[in-house]
Coordinates of C-alpha atoms and ligand atoms in Angstrom, one line a residue:
X1 CA -31.0 13.2 35.9
X2 CA -29.0 13.9 38.9
X3 CA -30.2 10.6 40.2
X4 CA -28.9 8.8 37.9
X5 CA -25.1 9.7 38.2
X6 CA -25.9 9.0 42.1
X7 CA -26.4 5.5 41.0
X8 CA -23.8 4.4 38.9
X9 CA -21.8 1.7 39.7
X10 CA -18.0 2.7 41.3
X11 CA -15.5 2.9 38.9
X12 CA -14.1 -0.1 37.5
X13 CA -11.9 0.7 34.9
X14 CA -8.9 2.6 35.0
X15 CA -9.8 5.4 33.4
X16 CA -13.6 5.6 34.1
X17 CA -13.1 7.4 36.9
X18 CA -15.4 10.4 34.3
X19 CA -18.1 8.5 33.2
X20 CA -21.5 8.1 34.1
X21 CA -22.7 4.2 33.2
X22 CA -19.9 0.6 32.5
X23 CA -18.8 0.1 28.8
X24 CA -21.8 -2.4 27.5
X25 CA -20.8 -5.8 27.1
X26 CA -20.4 -6.0 23.3
X27 CA -18.7 -2.9 22.9
X28 CA -16.4 -4.1 25.5
X29 CA -15.3 -6.9 23.3
X30 CA -14.9 -4.7 20.4
X31 CA -12.3 -2.6 21.7
X32 CA -10.3 -4.9 24.0
X33 CA -6.7 -5.8 22.6
X34 CA -6.0 -8.2 24.9
X35 CA -7.0 -11.3 23.4
X36 CA -4.9 -10.1 20.6
X37 CA -1.5 -7.7 22.2
X38 CA -1.2 -9.9 25.2
X39 CA 1.0 -11.6 23.3
X40 CA 3.4 -8.2 23.6
X41 CA 3.2 -8.8 27.3
X42 CA 7.2 -9.6 27.8
X43 CA 8.4 -6.4 26.0
X44 CA 4.9 -4.5 27.6
X45 CA 7.1 -5.1 31.3
X46 CA 10.5 -4.6 29.6
X47 CA 9.7 -1.3 28.0
X48 CA 7.9 -0.5 31.8
X49 CA 11.1 -1.2 33.8
X50 CA 13.7 0.7 32.0
X51 CA 10.7 3.5 32.1
X52 CA 10.1 3.3 36.1
X53 CA 15.0 2.9 35.9
X54 CA 14.6 6.0 34.0
X55 CA 12.3 7.9 37.0
X56 CA 14.0 6.4 39.2
X57 CA 17.3 7.5 38.6
X58 CA 15.6 11.2 37.7
X59 CA 14.3 11.4 40.9
X60 CA 10.4 11.5 40.0
X61 CA 9.5 8.3 41.8
X62 CA 11.5 7.4 44.5
X63 CA 14.6 4.0 44.4
X64 CA 11.5 2.0 47.1
X65 CA 9.1 2.7 44.4
X66 CA 11.4 1.0 41.9
X67 CA 11.8 -1.9 44.0
X68 CA 8.6 -2.4 44.0
X69 CA 7.8 -2.2 40.3
X70 CA 10.7 -4.1 40.0
X71 CA 9.7 -7.0 42.4
X72 CA 6.1 -6.7 41.5
X73 CA 7.5 -7.4 37.6
X74 CA 9.4 -10.4 38.1
X75 CA 6.3 -11.7 39.9
X76 CA 3.7 -11.1 37.1
X77 CA 6.1 -12.9 34.6
X78 CA 6.9 -16.5 35.9
X79 CA 2.7 -15.5 36.5
X80 CA 2.7 -15.3 33.0
X81 CA 5.2 -18.1 32.0
X82 CA 3.1 -20.8 34.4
X83 CA -0.2 -19.4 33.2
X84 CA -1.4 -18.7 35.4
X85 CA -1.7 -14.5 34.8
X86 CA -5.0 -13.9 35.0
X87 CA -6.1 -12.0 32.3
X88 CA -9.6 -10.0 31.7
X89 CA -11.4 -8.5 29.2
X90 CA -12.3 -5.2 31.0
X91 CA -8.9 -4.8 31.6
X92 CA -8.5 -3.9 27.9
X93 CA -5.3 -4.2 26.7
X94 CA -2.2 -5.9 28.1
X95 CA -1.1 -2.2 29.6
X96 CA -4.0 -1.7 32.0
X97 CA -3.6 -5.6 32.3
X98 CA 0.1 -5.6 33.3
X99 CA -0.4 -2.2 35.4
X100 CA -3.6 -3.5 37.1
X101 CA -1.8 -6.8 38.3
X102 CA 0.9 -4.2 39.4
X103 CA -0.8 -2.1 41.1
X104 CA -2.3 -5.4 43.3
X105 CA 1.0 -6.9 44.0
X106 CA 2.4 -3.6 45.6
X107 CA 0.3 -0.9 45.6
X108 CA 1.4 2.6 45.6
X109 CA 4.7 2.2 43.0
X110 CA 2.0 0.6 40.2
X111 CA 0.2 3.4 40.5
X112 CA 3.2 5.4 40.2
X113 CA 4.9 3.8 36.6
X114 CA 2.7 5.0 34.7
X115 CA 3.7 9.2 35.4
X116 CA 5.6 10.3 32.3
X117 CA 4.0 8.1 30.0
X118 CA 0.7 7.4 28.1
X119 CA -0.4 3.9 26.5
X120 CA 0.4 5.6 23.1
X121 CA 3.8 5.6 23.4
X122 CA 4.1 2.3 25.5
X123 CA 2.6 0.6 22.7
X124 CA 4.3 2.4 19.3
X125 CA 8.1 1.1 22.0
X126 CA 5.7 -2.0 22.6
X127 CA 5.2 -3.1 19.2
X128 CA 8.7 -1.8 18.4
X129 CA 10.7 -4.2 20.1
X130 CA 8.2 -7.3 19.5
X131 CA 9.1 -6.6 15.7
X132 CA 12.4 -6.0 16.6
X133 CA 13.3 -9.6 17.8
X134 CA 10.9 -11.1 14.7
X135 CA 12.4 -9.4 11.9
X136 CA 16.0 -10.8 13.7
X137 CA 14.2 -14.4 13.4
X138 CA 13.1 -13.9 9.8
X139 CA 17.0 -12.7 9.6
X140 CA 18.0 -15.7 10.7
X141 CA 15.2 -18.1 9.2
X142 CA 16.7 -16.5 5.5
X143 CA 20.2 -17.0 6.1
X144 CA 19.6 -20.6 6.6
X145 CA 17.0 -20.7 3.8
X146 CA 19.4 -19.6 1.3
X147 CA 22.0 -22.3 3.1
X148 CA 19.6 -24.8 2.1
X149 CA 19.3 -23.3 -1.4
X150 CA 23.0 -23.4 -2.2
X151 CA 23.3 -26.8 -1.5
X152 CA 21.5 -27.9 -3.0
X153 CA 22.1 -25.9 -6.0
X154 CA 25.5 -27.0 -5.3
X155 CA 25.1 -30.4 -6.2
X156 CA 23.1 -29.1 -9.4
X157 CA 25.9 -27.6 -10.6
X158 CA 26.0 -29.3 -13.8
X159 CA 22.1 -30.7 -14.0
X160 CA 20.7 -30.2 -17.5
X161 CA 17.1 -28.7 -17.3
X162 CA 14.9 -26.1 -20.0
X163 CA 15.3 -23.3 -18.9
X164 CA 11.4 -21.6 -19.9
X165 CA 9.9 -18.6 -21.9
X166 CA 5.9 -18.1 -21.8
X167 CA 6.5 -21.4 -20.2
X168 CA 8.2 -23.1 -23.6
X169 CA 11.1 -24.5 -23.9
X170 CA 13.6 -21.5 -24.3
X171 CA 17.6 -22.5 -23.3
X172 CA 19.2 -25.1 -21.5
X173 CA 19.8 -24.1 -17.9
X174 CA 22.2 -25.5 -14.9
X175 CA 19.3 -26.6 -11.8
X176 CA 21.7 -24.8 -9.6
X177 CA 21.6 -22.0 -11.5
X178 CA 17.8 -21.6 -11.5
X179 CA 18.4 -22.2 -8.0
X180 CA 20.5 -19.4 -7.1
X181 CA 17.9 -17.1 -9.0
X182 CA 16.0 -17.5 -5.7
X183 CA 18.8 -17.2 -3.6
X184 CA 19.4 -13.5 -5.3
X185 CA 15.1 -13.0 -4.7
X186 CA 16.1 -14.2 -0.1
X187 CA 19.3 -12.4 0.0
X188 CA 17.3 -8.9 -1.3
X189 CA 14.7 -10.0 0.9
X190 CA 17.0 -9.7 3.8
X191 CA 18.6 -6.7 2.9
X192 CA 14.7 -5.5 2.7
X193 CA 13.7 -6.7 5.9
X194 CA 18.0 -5.6 8.1
X195 CA 17.3 -1.9 6.3
X196 CA 13.4 -2.3 7.6
X197 CA 14.7 -3.5 11.7
X198 CA 16.9 0.4 11.2
X199 CA 14.0 2.6 11.1
X200 CA 11.9 0.1 13.3
X201 CA 14.7 0.1 15.8
X202 CA 13.6 3.7 17.2
X203 CA 12.3 5.0 21.0
X204 CA 8.5 6.6 21.1
X205 CA 8.5 6.1 25.0
X206 CA 8.6 10.0 26.2
X207 CA 6.2 10.8 23.6
X208 CA 3.2 10.2 26.1
X209 CA -0.2 10.8 25.0
X210 CA 1.0 12.9 22.3
X211 CA 2.9 16.7 23.5
X212 CA 5.5 14.8 25.3
X213 CA 5.9 15.4 29.4
X214 CA 6.3 17.8 31.4
X215 CA 9.0 15.4 33.8
X216 CA 12.5 15.8 33.4
X217 CA 13.2 12.6 31.2
X218 CA 15.9 11.3 30.1
X219 CA 14.7 9.9 27.1
X220 CA 18.2 9.3 24.5
X221 CA 18.8 6.4 28.6
X222 CA 15.9 4.2 27.9
X223 CA 17.1 4.3 23.9
X224 CA 19.9 3.3 25.3
X225 CA 18.6 0.2 27.9
X226 CA 16.2 -1.0 25.5
X227 CA 18.8 -1.2 22.6
X228 CA 17.0 1.4 20.2
X229 CA 19.4 3.1 17.8
X230 CA 18.1 6.3 18.2
X231 CA 15.1 8.1 20.0
X232 CA 11.4 9.3 17.8
X233 CA 12.4 12.8 17.2
X234 CA 8.9 14.0 17.1
X235 CA 6.4 13.2 19.7
X236 CA 3.4 13.7 17.7
X237 CA 4.6 11.3 14.2
X238 CA 5.8 8.6 17.7
X239 CA 2.8 7.3 18.7
X240 CA 1.1 8.3 15.8
X241 CA 2.9 6.7 12.5
X242 CA 2.8 3.3 12.1
X243 CA 5.1 3.0 8.8
X244 CA 8.1 0.6 10.2
X245 CA 4.8 -1.6 10.4
X246 CA 3.5 -1.5 7.4
X247 CA 7.3 -2.1 5.7
X248 CA 7.6 -5.0 7.4
X249 CA 4.8 -6.1 6.0
X250 CA 5.6 -5.6 2.5
X251 CA 8.7 -6.7 3.2
X252 CA 7.0 -9.9 4.2
X253 CA 4.4 -9.7 1.0
X254 CA 7.2 -9.1 -1.0
X255 CA 9.3 -12.3 -0.1
X256 CA 5.7 -14.8 0.1
X257 CA 5.9 -13.8 -3.3
X258 CA 8.7 -14.6 -4.3
X259 CA 8.2 -18.4 -2.3
X260 CA 4.7 -18.3 -4.0
X261 CA 6.9 -18.6 -7.3
X262 CA 9.0 -20.9 -6.6
X263 CA 5.9 -22.9 -5.2
X264 CA 4.1 -22.9 -8.3
X265 CA 7.3 -24.2 -10.1
X266 CA 7.8 -26.7 -7.3
X267 CA 3.9 -27.8 -7.7
X268 CA 4.8 -28.0 -11.4
X269 CA 7.5 -30.1 -11.3
X270 CA 6.4 -32.8 -9.7
X271 CA 3.0 -32.6 -11.8
X272 CA 3.4 -36.3 -12.7
X273 CA 3.8 -34.7 -17.0
X274 CA 6.7 -33.2 -16.0
X275 CA 8.6 -35.2 -12.9
X276 CA 11.5 -32.6 -12.5
X277 CA 11.8 -33.6 -8.7
X278 CA 9.9 -35.2 -6.6
X279 CA 8.9 -33.6 -2.5
X280 CA 9.4 -36.2 0.8
X281 CA 6.4 -37.6 1.9
X282 CA 6.1 -35.5 4.7
X283 CA 5.1 -32.6 2.9
X284 CA 2.4 -33.8 0.7
X285 CA -0.8 -35.2 1.2
X286 CA -2.9 -37.9 -0.4
X287 CA -6.5 -38.2 -0.9
X288 CA -9.5 -39.2 0.7
X289 CA -10.9 -40.7 -2.5
X290 CA -8.1 -41.0 -5.2
X291 CA -5.5 -44.3 -3.3
X292 CA -3.1 -42.7 -6.6
X293 CA -2.7 -38.9 -5.3
X294 CA 0.4 -37.4 -3.0
X295 CA -0.4 -33.7 -3.9
X296 CA 1.7 -31.0 -2.8
X297 CA 0.2 -29.7 0.1
X298 CA 2.7 -27.5 1.6
X299 CA 3.4 -25.3 -1.7
X300 CA 0.1 -24.6 -2.8
X301 CA -0.5 -23.3 0.8
X302 CA 2.7 -21.0 0.8
X303 CA 0.7 -20.1 -2.8
X304 CA -2.7 -19.4 -0.7
X305 CA -1.3 -17.4 2.0
X306 CA 0.8 -15.5 -0.1
X307 CA -2.3 -13.0 -1.2
X308 CA -4.0 -13.4 3.0
X309 CA 0.1 -11.7 3.8
X310 CA -0.9 -9.4 1.0
X311 CA -3.8 -8.3 2.0
X312 CA -2.4 -7.2 5.3
X313 CA 0.1 -5.2 3.2
X314 CA -3.0 -2.9 2.2
X315 CA -4.9 -2.8 5.9
X316 CA -2.2 -1.6 7.2
X317 CA -1.5 0.8 4.4
X318 CA -5.6 1.4 4.2
X319 CA -5.6 2.5 8.6
X320 CA -2.5 5.0 7.8
X321 CA -4.7 6.5 5.1
X322 CA -6.8 8.8 6.5
X323 CA -5.8 9.4 9.8
X324 CA -5.4 13.0 11.6
X325 CA -1.8 12.9 13.5
X326 CA -1.2 12.2 16.1
X327 CA -2.6 8.6 17.7
X328 CA -6.4 7.1 16.4
X329 CA -7.2 4.2 18.3
X330 CA -7.7 3.1 14.5
X331 CA -3.7 1.9 15.2
X332 CA -5.3 -0.8 17.9
X333 CA -5.9 -2.7 14.3
X334 CA -2.0 -2.9 13.3
X335 CA -1.5 -5.7 15.7
X336 CA -3.8 -8.5 13.9
X337 CA -2.3 -8.2 10.6
X338 CA 1.1 -7.3 11.5
X339 CA 1.6 -10.4 14.3
X340 CA -0.2 -12.3 10.9
X341 CA 2.4 -11.7 8.4
X342 CA 5.7 -12.6 10.9
X343 CA 3.5 -15.9 11.7
X344 CA 3.4 -17.0 8.4
X345 CA 6.5 -15.6 7.0
X346 CA 8.5 -18.0 10.2
X347 CA 6.4 -20.6 9.9
X348 CA 6.4 -20.2 5.9
X349 CA 10.7 -20.1 5.9
X350 CA 11.2 -22.9 8.4
X351 CA 9.3 -25.6 6.2
X352 CA 10.8 -24.7 3.1
X353 CA 13.9 -24.3 4.0
X354 CA 13.5 -28.3 5.3
X355 CA 11.8 -28.5 2.3
X356 CA 13.4 -27.8 -0.3
X357 CA 16.8 -29.0 1.0
X358 CA 14.8 -32.7 0.5
X359 CA 13.9 -32.7 -3.0
X360 CA 14.5 -35.2 -4.9
X361 CA 16.0 -34.0 -8.6
X362 CA 14.4 -36.3 -11.8
X363 CA 17.6 -35.6 -13.5
X364 CA 16.8 -38.0 -16.2
X365 CA 13.2 -36.7 -17.1
X366 CA 15.1 -33.2 -17.2
X367 CA 17.1 -33.4 -19.4
X368 CA 14.3 -35.8 -21.6
X369 CA 12.7 -32.7 -21.4
X370 CA 15.7 -31.1 -22.7
X371 CA 16.0 -32.7 -25.7
X372 CA 12.1 -32.0 -27.6
X373 CA 12.2 -28.0 -27.8
X374 CA 14.9 -27.6 -30.0
X375 CA 16.9 -25.7 -26.4
X376 CA 19.9 -25.1 -28.3
X377 CA 18.5 -23.2 -31.0
X378 CA 19.8 -20.3 -30.6
X379 CA 23.2 -21.5 -29.7
X380 CA 23.6 -22.4 -33.6
X381 CA 22.1 -18.7 -34.5
X382 CA 25.6 -17.7 -31.9
X383 CA 27.3 -20.2 -34.0
X384 CA 27.0 -18.7 -37.2
X385 CA 27.2 -15.4 -36.6
X386 CA 30.4 -15.8 -34.8
X387 CA 31.5 -16.6 -37.9
X388 CA 30.7 -13.8 -39.8
X389 CA 27.0 -13.9 -40.4
X390 CA 24.7 -10.6 -39.6
X391 CA 23.0 -11.9 -36.7
X392 CA 19.3 -11.6 -38.9
X393 CA 20.3 -13.7 -40.8
X394 CA 21.3 -16.4 -38.7
X395 CA 18.4 -16.6 -37.1
X396 CA 16.1 -16.8 -40.4
X397 CA 18.3 -19.9 -41.7
X398 CA 18.4 -21.8 -37.6
X399 CA 14.5 -21.3 -38.4
X400 CA 14.8 -22.9 -41.3
X401 CA 16.5 -25.9 -39.3
X402 CA 14.4 -26.0 -36.7
X403 CA 11.2 -25.9 -39.1
X404 CA 12.7 -29.0 -41.1
X405 CA 13.9 -30.8 -37.4
X406 CA 10.1 -29.8 -37.0
X407 CA 9.0 -31.9 -40.0
X408 CA 11.1 -35.0 -39.4
X409 CA 9.7 -35.2 -36.2
X410 CA 13.3 -34.6 -33.9
X411 CA 15.4 -32.1 -31.8
X412 CA 17.8 -29.8 -34.0
X413 CA 20.5 -31.3 -32.4
X414 CA 20.3 -34.5 -33.5
X415 CA 21.5 -33.5 -37.5
X416 CA 24.8 -34.9 -38.7
X417 CA 26.9 -31.9 -40.3
X418 CA 25.6 -32.7 -43.7
X419 CA 22.1 -32.7 -43.2
X420 CA 22.6 -29.6 -40.8
X421 CA 23.9 -27.3 -43.8
X422 CA 21.4 -28.8 -46.4
X423 CA 18.6 -28.0 -43.5
X424 CA 19.9 -24.2 -43.2
X425 CA 18.1 -23.5 -46.8
X426 CA 18.7 -20.6 -49.0
X427 CA 20.5 -18.3 -46.9
X428 CA 23.0 -17.2 -48.5
X429 CA 26.5 -17.6 -46.5
X430 CA 25.2 -20.4 -44.1
X431 CA 25.7 -23.6 -44.3
X432 CA 29.2 -23.1 -46.0
X433 CA 30.3 -21.6 -42.3
X434 CA 29.1 -24.4 -40.7
X435 CA 32.8 -26.9 -39.5
X436 CA 32.2 -29.7 -37.5
X437 CA 32.3 -28.2 -34.2
X438 CA 29.2 -27.1 -34.1
X439 CA 27.6 -29.9 -33.5
X440 CA 29.6 -29.8 -30.0
X441 CA 28.4 -26.8 -29.4
X442 CA 24.5 -27.8 -30.2
X443 CA 24.9 -30.3 -27.0
X444 CA 23.1 -29.4 -24.2
X445 CA 26.6 -29.0 -22.6
X446 CA 28.3 -27.1 -25.0
X447 CA 25.5 -24.9 -24.5
X448 CA 25.8 -24.4 -21.1
X449 CA 29.5 -23.9 -20.5
X450 CA 29.6 -21.5 -23.4
X451 CA 27.9 -19.3 -21.0
X452 CA 30.6 -18.6 -18.3
X453 CA 30.4 -15.1 -17.7
X454 CA 29.7 -14.5 -14.3
X455 CA 26.0 -14.3 -14.1
X456 CA 25.5 -17.1 -16.9
X457 CA 24.2 -21.3 -16.7
X458 CA 27.9 -22.5 -17.0
X459 CA 28.8 -25.2 -13.5
X460 CA 31.9 -23.4 -13.8
X461 CA 29.9 -19.6 -13.2
X462 CA 27.5 -21.8 -11.0
X463 CA 30.3 -22.7 -8.5
X464 CA 31.8 -19.8 -8.6
X465 CA 28.2 -17.8 -8.0
X466 CA 27.3 -20.1 -5.3
X467 CA 31.4 -19.4 -3.6
X468 CA 31.0 -15.7 -3.2
X469 CA 26.5 -16.1 -2.6
X470 CA 27.6 -18.5 0.7
X471 CA 30.6 -16.1 2.0
X472 CA 28.3 -12.7 1.7
X473 CA 26.3 -15.0 3.6
X474 CA 28.9 -16.0 5.9
X475 CA 30.0 -12.2 6.7
X476 CA 26.2 -10.4 7.3
X477 CA 25.4 -13.4 9.5
Ligands
LIG501 N1 -4.9 -1.2 23.2 C1 -4.4 0.6 22.6 C2 -3.8 0.2 21.6 O1 -3.2 -0.9 21.2 C3 -3.0 0.8 23.4 C4 -3.4 1.9 23.8 C5 -4.5 3.1 23.8 N2 -4.8 4.6 24.0 C6 -6.0 5.4 23.5 N3 -5.7 6.3 24.0 N4 -7.1 4.2 24.3 O2 -3.5 1.2 20.7

């Protein structure tokens, strides 16, 4: 037994002093995070430099040590940028890899960097810095996506298409109005990311492993240097909660869900059976067997990737739900779902903005579809109500007229005045309330124009909504 202790190899790992045998190969691979957390290297270095500067300001390390650390980190940064940094699985994660290299480059100063700090508050800081950058990128892309939607909406502020409920033709809307619905969703998505950014932007450093540290640190100055709004107020909370990452994934899942709905519509609209739009060829693929096919792969993949992103949200919630305070290694599992959510959202927004501004709208097909579903039946009922007929009577009379139009095999709007009077049937007070102006009310343009209130589908209302949305975007970005 005693011999075994003496025979153990010299410590290889940063923390291996108390261990009597090296970590098993499989365990090393199983527990290492460097294959995926090395993408936080820039944030790790930034955080370390801010920490080292504070240590020097507070007299905890010497100015000469700080100079060595800064010199070493500059070298490491350029090694990473040139792809020459030797990432090593033995050193577990991005933090230990960089610290070990620093020590190899500058000696004792490198060993002093970790004074008053733990990987627990270090990793929490790195993730927050990384996520803050990702959110800023997403906010800029969301603004661009909204601008793209607004441009297409403006071009089609007066292009009629059928509005659907239950996927049945309901009432005429304009294509511009339809797109503005997605613009509203994107605006709320941007609000959610901005809100999440506020809570992400707190500094964990200073919490150390869990209880704080005995050195005379100055957390506020580190927060200022790193651009954090404030410091995390409780050391246990600082190292252990990942609620900001969960919020981010929730905002990402909602955004993807919105884009998935739009994707579903693009796919339907592009079906030759519907033919409302065409996507540019660069967003589609052909079939290896059917030469005629042009498949909407990009929207289909957005719809598919939404499942993955929703899964990441559930993964992080589940990761957190049974963890006692404070840090647990479970938290290392936060990164892959988080990174993949950010990557997917960023790529999706990039591709979507290009795709949506490049769609070809087939207005003739939209109008032809509108001429088939008695889309202005509600307008006829509203007309009768405005002439004094109770709504339920008007509804019944129009239902009879629709039935008659169906029997004749044409749309309600094709009746002339006399035919329409007859078609309203025996409902007392209905037929005699019709005047010649009813025919205009039953046209698509008449139906659209009548909904000119804020939030309505009339071209005037759509243009006003676009102007408002543009002004809000300019103010925010
Ligand atoms: N790679 C670890 C993570 O991502 C860093 C923190 C490790 N802390 C520890 N006490 N083992 O969570």
